[in-house]
Amino acid sequence: MHSLYISQASQEEAIRSFLDLLNRSPEECLTIDEQVEQVGLYFGADRSYIFEESPDGTYVDNTFEWCAPGIYPEKENLQQVPVEVVEIWKQNFRKSGAFLLEMNEDLKVNDPLAYETLEPQNIHCLMAAPFSRGGKLVGFFGVDNPSRHTDQLLLLSVIASSVFKELSSVREEEKRTQHLQEIEKLNQDLSHQLHVVETHRASAVQSNEIISAIAKMYFSIFRIDLERDFYEEIASDNEVHTLTGHEGTASTRMMELCDSFVDEDYRQEVREFFDLTTLADRLADSDLVDMNYRAKDGNWHATGFIAKKRDSSGRAIHVLYVTRLVSPMKVQQIEQSVMLKEEKLAAERANRAKSIFLFNMSHDIRTPMNAIIGYAELMEKYNDDKTRCMGYLRKLRSASDFLLSLINNVLEMARIESGKMALDEVPSVAADICSEVADVYTELMEKKGIDFSLTTDIQTPYIFCDKVKINEIYLNLVSNAYKYTSEGGTVRMEIRELPSGADDTVMMQTTVTDTGIGMSAEFLPSLFDEFTREYTFTENKVQGTGLGMPIVKKLVELMGGTITVDSELGRGTTFVVTLPHRIAHEVVPDMEHMPHLDNDRFTGKRILLAEDNELNTEIITEILLEAGFEIEHAADGIICVDMLSKAAPGYYDMILMDIQMPNMDGYRATEKIRRMHSEYCRNIPIIAMTANAFEEDRQNALRAGMNGHLAKPIDITRLMETLTETLAK
């Protein structure tokens, strides 16, 4: 018997090719039996095999075997082979790792036991490589009578290492499977014990034995007398249960347990489960009722009531209350079930919200649309009655303003909820925060007979704020006070400065109080929900989208502030908004004055109108022609760029550019114009005229190289102001 050692380089190709065979992809990987077969075939052996040592180290088992055709299997005869038989092998493994053993006189003399074991099997030569774990020999891989054995020990060692790695994984999986089987058997044992409780409740001695068995698995057991509402706590050792001495009113103790140990999300459900007044009815058709709940410490508990004794009518009068920790596997199942339940509820809530949203949107859009269509038809019918048509026109304009407000509110809510809305804070005069809103409503309040006042108590002269969004907040609040307060009522607006605790920040608290119709306590929790109104237009003749207050709340939260409301039906409402503001040191006044509107100055001015919508083109063309402009039309961005490039310098005075057009949009068209070689093209005024109406849309237009931004639907006054201002420059 001797060992052979060769250089790794000489066998690199063989090792690589063989490991490639063994270590295939997961879909093609070989089983241990297949790997043993491949090794035997590769070495041209009579037999290849694996021996594994027993856990106590007293014997070895032939666990895997492959035999060449005509070779008799020996696996059945090589079970529980005494470790002494392979002792000299173990010595060689410890000494030199893999080794080659040949049947000769030296072996017969030095290891007669091995010789006697191998000789009847007609083995004249074998190679073996050890399996080791943590420095301890735990088995080996061998081949008998290999035709290829010269310089093959290194290859066999590498193969054995690879096979042992896979074998270890197999054994670990077997252990896990065995562990799961043991757990399943324990669960079956538990089920059997509970069955014993159900079938032998009449026997007190047997009940004691069952309770003791259950106590080994449950950390809390009470014996409860439902008729007396009395409990006794039970402790357990390995043989018999005993009373701890803790006893008292059962219903009170159950509620104490619920409040002390149960997670808040499950407390109400557990309270109902712990209700002893309904327990006998729940046990009428079963000897066990149970549930799972999450405890305050995050663990899951399985708890239940087991019927222990019934009266002559079969009604449960004595029960056991039991609680145990839930197994990790069961915890995973419970949490998956809870997660699926929560996801289902979330989906149902989303579907309900979507349905409510679509219902309200349909109703609120159809209301002004009905007015617009109706008044348009009446104007067509009575077109020769100018006085009547003017009245219809005013009402039609009011309905269209409401429809536009609704659309803007819906879009603004979407922008806020998508996180696209940002603050544009600039230095402002602190005292002016509410004065602009007050100026808007002072005359309206006076005409309606409402006593309106504004008081301020501010020490800090300048602050940073987003005036547009702050005005939107206070316009909503004062508008509601105006709409829902009758003649003879009062509306008070007060703003005062509060300390913030920081040197560079102040808190501004604004209170809006009215003596209007107020809101009920039942409605207040849903005040800030979308499309919620306590009264419909039909009931109080006050129009509203149901989106104003949700927008107010989200804007306040965007600014890092708070809003509270106090209201009583029939007595009025008070809103309190508190907002933090950074202190500013000065405000640069806007000294630019709007040029005087003079349509005569538009005469002879030529505008290139880029607009793909025929109706919009017709409307804006009529407006501009009436103002004195000359208009040329381009149906998309490509045509617009082409017309400008062919025009003589100065031919067009301005471009009105739609944004969303086919072939080339307004942004790209503007960018191409600004890159033209002509100085005239690079500097011609371009005004965006688009339904993209938000602040970020204006910023996008300016970044593309435009000079201004007008939102559709077009406000004619604003259009003329913008054209005048642009041409004046």
Steps between C-alpha positions, in 0.01 A plus 500: 500500500645836402392855410562676169544876464516691177504866402167672463600638162517153352137434582343843461317407182365174642388667822331785318315276255382264774383779731315654209317170469413488871422868552237551236224759512226447764271364231758239390682430829576133574373307797752341736432159338565648155822664619622170646422331168686765299808460721497122454467535123774758481752284690394181320433343839309186594329686777481855643352574838461728803543400862372720783596471864229461763433796735662315792804400291467124565427377148476605135219444246522455127233762411547537121627243246539457124611176340622432147311239297573153633620624841298376797379784734646494851303785657260277697797310647686815601271650760620576854852394417706529821727801489798275580474350150586836342736620773809475279307693232429776751868510592593541133235768454643693794854448375475574128135568402396295197688174452538201267473154656616189316437139608843350564698317765584828677133570557436145615772538761439860609119507495364145497149619597478724193650224285240250623222750426616587148630166374157324480373791294766435235651846556863526385527876509299794640527877538335697781468867598378622840196707601589739782297748700666731749821295488315177582477206257133424434517270197671435169452453125655192341534318168586129465728365226532828306658455159618859529681551826846623418533869594127519578495561878484879473205474263322258735560740794346791312205286392449372855498858631235603245285192565532543877377857474187382319462206738516735798220705350293186451556391861410846629180493297422155641551639850267790426243262359531278806462808724184603316368147533569514872315832521211351306498204736495741794203678343330165451575419863346832603190428292476161663528653847226750421290210376558330831376816675185491289426131554594463870380825658281311750798351685672734746812282525534475126434875473793562736729289282385679184539844658853408605587389149356819353682713756832381359415677174307805627654776710165612642211279618189602694226277633177701468158441657260682267204477738690667786717725275800366692850404383800315643845525341683172440874431501658172385803280561589185310245281678195682631340843489468717810320822586711814535266664749404771253123514473212743473231637271553337161340765277708776663823299468440429130460874426817573700692247290365656182604854600841389631625268227304543176618732220262792450407394146361168631363617836136543400488159331660335804259679735211342312673160511563535877134590568396221739130590478491361143751217545250222585305575181821489293585160653154357433609298196871461573728433795757753378495860379833666420666794328842655435599855595810717504635600841650838592851350482444398136462127567195307382291313757257214441223508760189294555222382731451123548171368637585299813158431650141535380170500686216256436381705202846487342583866573866567586541609862872430568770588243875519466656818363839429335761717325825408327755653267442428132773308310712698249345310209150580622602864560602526135165358390310738728694806389453407135128463565489836681696665219263358235203615705644852533582512129145391420355768729731763347391397150134514605552846652675617184216365283239669722695827490529472122126435465414791731745724313352410159144537631569844647702613199221389267239687705705815553611525137153431362342775714687796340508324163121476513483875567745581221313287244161623619586871490673457163179348360292780654731764349461334162121496543474863616789647304290805404439590868827668602401563860398138556812369322727717715343349810549149361858591410579609856360175637684298237825672598433426868446130422818486290698668779374236745590220257849643456537529878399135541749383238779712652423365848505139380832555322644678801401212730668257259818708495511527878444126552760408236760712681552731201395819679784710640512825694623821336588707806607862450548791744163660575348760733361304793208734559383449141443125542127539560437855381471399132233242585320753721505754216331250269214426741443831682261635237330161449440463875358853518260438211375180665452676834777314684711675765858422389825603671873427483737550795875443507754469779836456324844619606721346230487723189620256232469124454559239230176349366329364191240776463301319232445189710441696823240713321338179378474374858342819638280560194346156555438564870359852457300391194332225702427743784345739246294230326362338816432816706164670455418871499554653843776254592864570576831379360824569688852450363792533739872443447752512781864412545603220737848411627657206316793416724747566215681826426443488124133388501165641610160336529201676348160396634195600297147456636187524284175503699144530371148482639371298206310175481785295652561127467378199694731297722436196278625683189816656647720184479443487122535875440839462334400200286468556127154582360337512843234762571249499783245678285436463130442789263137397488465541876672834559555646149875535568730369227815313595726229361564322829874535431576836660558377853710193397721735296529740796606221735758359257644847431527568874679167551727573201608818680563311824201654678181388671129570458225442756125554483232558762140513385149463632190460291306826492765700689792535259854379432855592600810397303849548646800473265853511643792527257877530553685765297868580463580860586599723206699822533343706225262491205605640163197694369375436147531842336391386156164640394272337248491701177168659413279277288457662163362294216621757247856396564413145380406618151741359245661260748531150360478187719595147394249272677618138546190301598377158383142522631264661246251625759773663711650649183164651399437652844844655551511624140168683542619658826831616353355625171247709693790648702672608176759223454579321176504122549676218313441142607731195533337163575801352684854575618671393176285735289556781749882464482486478121281814463726701730818386324362617163371834627698824467641642826231701677215342304350344813484701822421206727422128513213351705609138550280208605691224684334170416499480118557208260832443320688754714383646832538860610804440721702341218387762249613780734836333560559470122404866448739615773785306332448661156781714356274802451515745791140593420386139554705461816337809655141496370253495795337159549206463738378154606123470467408159637272289717810406705403750765714443810809675634734222388352533149585872502854418615534237224394760242756752624775236503419413137566864405150651505432852631169438675219257577122523458272224627192377314215573509625843398411798718466780242602773743808306606579426132490868405707600804765241408509606134527867597775432752696279259480740205597792726832330567 
